[in-house]
XYZ file of C-alpha atoms in Angstrom:
306
model
C 7.963 -60.910 -38.775
C 8.901 -61.018 -35.548
C 6.012 -60.072 -32.905
C 7.392 -61.748 -29.877
C 9.602 -60.590 -27.360
C 12.815 -61.749 -28.631
C 13.412 -62.883 -25.309
C 10.586 -65.295 -25.539
C 11.913 -67.174 -28.535
C 14.610 -68.333 -26.815
C 12.492 -71.373 -25.007
C 11.331 -72.811 -28.778
C 14.853 -72.859 -29.916
C 15.615 -75.351 -26.488
C 12.341 -77.178 -27.664
C 13.908 -77.423 -31.202
C 17.184 -78.810 -30.413
C 15.836 -81.533 -28.324
C 13.091 -82.483 -30.518
C 16.086 -82.492 -33.367
C 18.567 -84.768 -30.940
C 15.295 -86.885 -30.192
C 15.021 -87.472 -33.707
C 18.818 -88.046 -34.404
C 18.628 -85.094 -36.942
C 22.124 -83.675 -35.921
C 21.810 -80.797 -38.306
C 18.578 -79.161 -37.172
C 19.880 -79.447 -33.920
C 22.729 -78.209 -34.326
C 21.329 -74.996 -36.295
C 19.146 -74.230 -32.684
C 22.255 -74.588 -30.668
C 23.820 -71.953 -32.715
C 20.962 -69.675 -33.184
C 19.706 -69.917 -29.434
C 22.485 -68.778 -28.515
C 23.015 -66.080 -30.430
C 19.495 -64.664 -29.480
C 20.547 -65.329 -25.498
C 23.414 -63.089 -26.017
C 21.391 -60.483 -28.592
C 18.484 -60.189 -26.341
C 21.368 -58.661 -23.319
C 20.886 -62.086 -21.357
C 23.604 -62.627 -18.695
C 27.031 -62.540 -20.546
C 28.810 -65.023 -18.368
C 25.967 -67.239 -19.216
C 25.947 -66.903 -22.560
C 29.917 -67.916 -22.382
C 28.713 -71.195 -21.205
C 26.308 -71.722 -23.976
C 28.743 -70.813 -26.260
C 31.718 -72.981 -25.194
C 29.235 -75.809 -24.962
C 28.314 -75.349 -28.436
C 31.765 -74.830 -29.659
C 32.482 -78.140 -28.214
C 29.101 -79.765 -29.814
C 29.820 -78.404 -33.027
C 34.089 -79.365 -32.480
C 32.824 -82.898 -31.936
C 31.091 -83.394 -35.183
C 33.049 -81.680 -37.387
C 30.633 -78.999 -38.109
C 33.390 -76.619 -39.354
C 31.144 -73.886 -40.858
C 29.232 -73.644 -37.571
C 32.107 -74.264 -35.039
C 34.120 -71.036 -37.323
C 30.868 -68.631 -36.651
C 30.682 -69.635 -33.180
C 34.096 -68.463 -32.345
C 32.940 -65.118 -33.451
C 30.439 -64.563 -30.743
C 33.025 -66.023 -28.211
C 35.527 -63.379 -29.427
C 33.368 -60.842 -28.901
C 32.184 -62.427 -24.805
C 35.828 -62.688 -24.135
C 36.650 -59.032 -25.150
C 33.173 -57.772 -23.304
C 33.825 -59.822 -20.356
C 37.383 -58.845 -20.052
C 38.868 -62.241 -20.359
C 41.989 -62.800 -22.045
C 40.950 -66.103 -22.783
C 40.809 -66.555 -26.711
C 39.268 -68.947 -28.990
C 41.057 -71.913 -30.283
C 43.022 -70.890 -33.300
C 41.627 -71.692 -36.756
C 42.923 -75.090 -38.658
C 44.009 -74.908 -42.499
C 40.248 -76.274 -43.097
C 39.013 -73.140 -40.894
C 41.349 -70.813 -42.997
C 39.958 -72.468 -46.508
C 36.592 -71.402 -44.790
C 36.861 -68.237 -44.256
C 38.436 -67.601 -47.426
C 35.968 -68.838 -49.529
C 32.695 -68.839 -47.953
C 30.933 -65.200 -48.223
C 28.130 -65.767 -45.352
C 30.889 -66.695 -43.212
C 32.843 -63.775 -43.625
C 29.950 -61.460 -42.949
C 29.834 -62.859 -39.624
C 33.394 -62.131 -39.408
C 33.140 -58.675 -40.355
C 30.176 -57.818 -38.678
C 31.609 -59.119 -35.045
C 34.832 -57.383 -35.734
C 33.034 -54.528 -36.478
C 30.705 -54.579 -33.634
C 33.462 -55.155 -30.876
C 35.676 -52.704 -32.492
C 32.266 -50.469 -32.438
C 31.421 -51.058 -28.341
C 35.347 -50.292 -27.656
C 35.306 -46.903 -29.621
C 37.813 -48.348 -32.053
C 37.190 -45.851 -35.147
C 39.410 -47.002 -37.145
C 38.799 -50.617 -36.822
C 35.519 -50.185 -36.810
C 35.530 -48.217 -40.077
C 37.673 -50.759 -41.567
C 35.463 -53.729 -40.869
C 32.665 -52.459 -41.248
C 33.478 -51.839 -45.074
C 34.602 -54.940 -45.002
C 30.900 -55.980 -44.018
C 29.421 -53.991 -46.350
C 31.140 -55.658 -49.302
C 30.165 -58.977 -48.029
C 26.943 -58.023 -47.666
C 25.938 -56.837 -50.918
C 27.011 -60.525 -52.441
C 24.536 -62.377 -50.036
C 20.566 -63.398 -49.912
C 18.673 -61.104 -48.276
C 16.190 -62.648 -45.529
C 14.709 -61.771 -42.360
C 16.511 -63.454 -39.597
C 16.793 -61.646 -36.081
C 20.559 -60.746 -36.740
C 19.891 -59.022 -39.980
C 17.734 -56.441 -38.347
C 20.549 -56.792 -35.502
C 23.202 -55.685 -38.228
C 21.257 -53.451 -39.767
C 20.697 -51.339 -36.124
C 24.777 -51.546 -35.455
C 25.949 -50.637 -39.258
C 23.348 -47.422 -38.583
C 24.950 -46.604 -35.764
C 28.392 -47.187 -37.226
C 27.514 -44.996 -40.195
C 26.733 -42.060 -38.168
C 29.200 -41.963 -36.024
C 31.653 -42.704 -39.712
C 29.600 -39.689 -40.977
C 30.486 -37.335 -37.756
C 34.299 -37.698 -38.387
C 34.839 -38.817 -42.320
C 35.360 -36.576 -45.539
C 32.547 -39.382 -47.170
C 29.974 -37.636 -44.621
C 26.671 -37.834 -47.439
C 27.813 -41.611 -48.271
C 27.763 -42.722 -44.425
C 25.124 -40.610 -43.759
C 23.053 -42.703 -46.445
C 23.821 -45.921 -45.375
C 22.818 -44.705 -41.726
C 19.374 -43.348 -42.746
C 18.861 -46.465 -44.801
C 19.221 -48.807 -41.308
C 17.238 -45.944 -39.974
C 14.132 -46.693 -42.192
C 14.666 -50.635 -41.744
C 14.326 -50.239 -37.667
C 10.966 -48.400 -38.233
C 9.523 -50.933 -39.965
C 10.836 -53.830 -38.108
C 9.139 -51.461 -34.510
C 5.967 -51.891 -36.759
C 5.648 -55.785 -36.138
C 7.625 -55.726 -32.757
C 7.697 -52.597 -30.675
C 9.196 -54.749 -28.066
C 12.907 -55.755 -29.514
C 13.035 -52.826 -32.027
C 11.623 -49.890 -30.696
C 14.405 -48.373 -28.447
C 16.992 -49.360 -31.577
C 14.922 -47.325 -34.153
C 14.931 -44.707 -31.399
C 18.792 -44.214 -30.748
C 19.456 -43.946 -34.751
C 17.300 -41.515 -34.832
C 18.909 -40.029 -31.827
C 22.336 -40.302 -33.921
C 21.106 -39.360 -37.302
C 19.680 -36.194 -35.549
C 23.187 -35.734 -33.586
C 24.383 -36.055 -36.783
C 22.698 -33.071 -38.375
C 23.084 -31.030 -35.270
C 19.152 -31.104 -34.757
C 20.393 -31.331 -30.669
C 16.715 -30.507 -29.031
C 15.368 -33.751 -31.533
C 18.501 -35.693 -30.485
C 18.101 -35.266 -27.033
C 14.494 -36.360 -26.908
C 15.177 -39.492 -28.756
C 18.530 -40.255 -26.737
C 15.850 -40.428 -23.659
C 13.475 -42.388 -25.471
C 16.072 -44.893 -26.284
C 17.040 -45.343 -23.040
C 13.315 -45.304 -21.666
C 12.328 -47.686 -24.455
C 15.568 -50.439 -23.541
C 14.604 -50.343 -20.187
C 10.719 -51.352 -20.635
C 11.771 -54.069 -22.509
C 14.460 -55.276 -20.693
C 17.892 -54.786 -22.919
C 20.330 -53.858 -20.498
C 22.920 -54.019 -22.710
C 21.133 -51.403 -25.344
C 20.203 -49.584 -22.454
C 23.523 -49.315 -21.484
C 24.587 -48.159 -25.240
C 21.786 -45.642 -25.043
C 23.439 -44.226 -22.104
C 27.235 -44.045 -23.285
C 26.027 -42.542 -26.608
C 23.806 -40.027 -24.964
C 26.682 -39.107 -22.686
C 29.490 -38.506 -25.679
C 26.463 -36.399 -26.907
C 26.428 -34.437 -23.743
C 29.825 -33.936 -23.709
C 30.446 -32.761 -26.645
C 27.793 -30.126 -25.810
C 29.563 -29.578 -22.952
C 26.916 -30.122 -20.807
C 29.080 -32.242 -18.196
C 26.422 -32.768 -15.639
C 24.355 -34.940 -17.841
C 27.217 -36.545 -19.908
C 28.810 -37.813 -16.098
C 24.827 -38.801 -15.530
C 24.952 -40.993 -18.388
C 28.256 -42.212 -18.274
C 27.751 -43.566 -14.805
C 24.586 -44.758 -15.552
C 25.693 -46.787 -18.671
C 28.602 -47.855 -16.523
C 25.837 -49.326 -14.175
C 24.305 -51.267 -16.606
C 26.942 -52.851 -18.607
C 28.575 -54.109 -15.571
C 24.831 -55.397 -14.515
C 24.985 -57.326 -18.118
C 28.264 -58.520 -16.828
C 30.512 -57.063 -19.315
C 33.720 -56.012 -16.920
C 35.802 -55.608 -20.024
C 33.537 -52.528 -21.380
C 33.205 -51.082 -17.835
C 36.813 -50.729 -17.307
C 37.367 -49.421 -21.155
C 34.443 -46.778 -20.234
C 35.954 -45.869 -16.491
C 39.300 -45.321 -18.427
C 37.783 -43.143 -21.276
C 35.993 -40.864 -18.265
C 38.911 -41.068 -16.189
C 40.911 -39.177 -19.231
C 38.283 -36.808 -20.266
C 36.993 -35.504 -17.363
C 38.340 -33.990 -14.096
C 36.151 -32.745 -10.910
C 36.124 -28.956 -10.308
C 36.216 -29.482 -6.787
C 34.894 -32.327 -4.613
C 30.968 -32.716 -4.923
C 30.804 -29.615 -7.325
C 30.758 -30.842 -10.775
C 33.582 -31.595 -13.701
C 34.910 -30.193 -16.781
C 36.030 -31.303 -19.941
C 39.936 -31.833 -20.045
C 40.759 -30.695 -23.719
C 38.295 -30.950 -27.087
C 38.878 -34.168 -28.301
C 35.700 -35.867 -26.914
C 35.118 -39.294 -28.570
C 32.608 -38.533 -31.296
């Protein structure tokens, strides 16, 4: 169980790395680097700093030819570059790395999860659905454990599942997947309200949206936003605001939709996700049009991003 705030665990991995290097245990040092850097990202710390840490960890693995760790590090690098808005790309995979990707199921779990995650964040529905299906196929062959990443994977898999349920013919199957994720996050929230409460609330909101229970959905969107803010997860405060914006836009409550999209943009910018800011701005510009200067907005067409 994770009881401490996620942000408080970072120093322990720094200490673990230092102790491992002092004793000459390179493998343990690498584990602490990889997990510590991923927690830095998952905790919503500044993306520019996360990028620098990612570059350092990749170089550490590269110099020591730790191929599996190095390949996994590139997946985080790709997500960070995309979020920041950088055209930079991770180094191309070597023949050895390609073999790892082809044969190591745990590496493919990371690979397809990151692809699904970044496609979801940038609202690319087809890519999201394709990669979450590949992720789910891989995860079914992997032993379960209680690493923090598995709770986060459950969270984003649940959000994706509810999104797909609203758009797919296989509504029931995807809804059941989302509900399983929601129940898992509810249990995690019982052990650490700080780290998991807002995640659980957001899944409750998305499920209620799927069920057309709009009053309950609105309540949980606002609770998710408030909890993420209280517990200093700026990136997931941004996400909760964004998803609430789509919800309000679908209901044609344009004032609330714009309020939440603007707050999402502000929080993504605070996180350092300038690439995501540009994407969200273009979406809002495409969907909404001012009625007149200072007098609200209307929706341009019926195809709001659900």
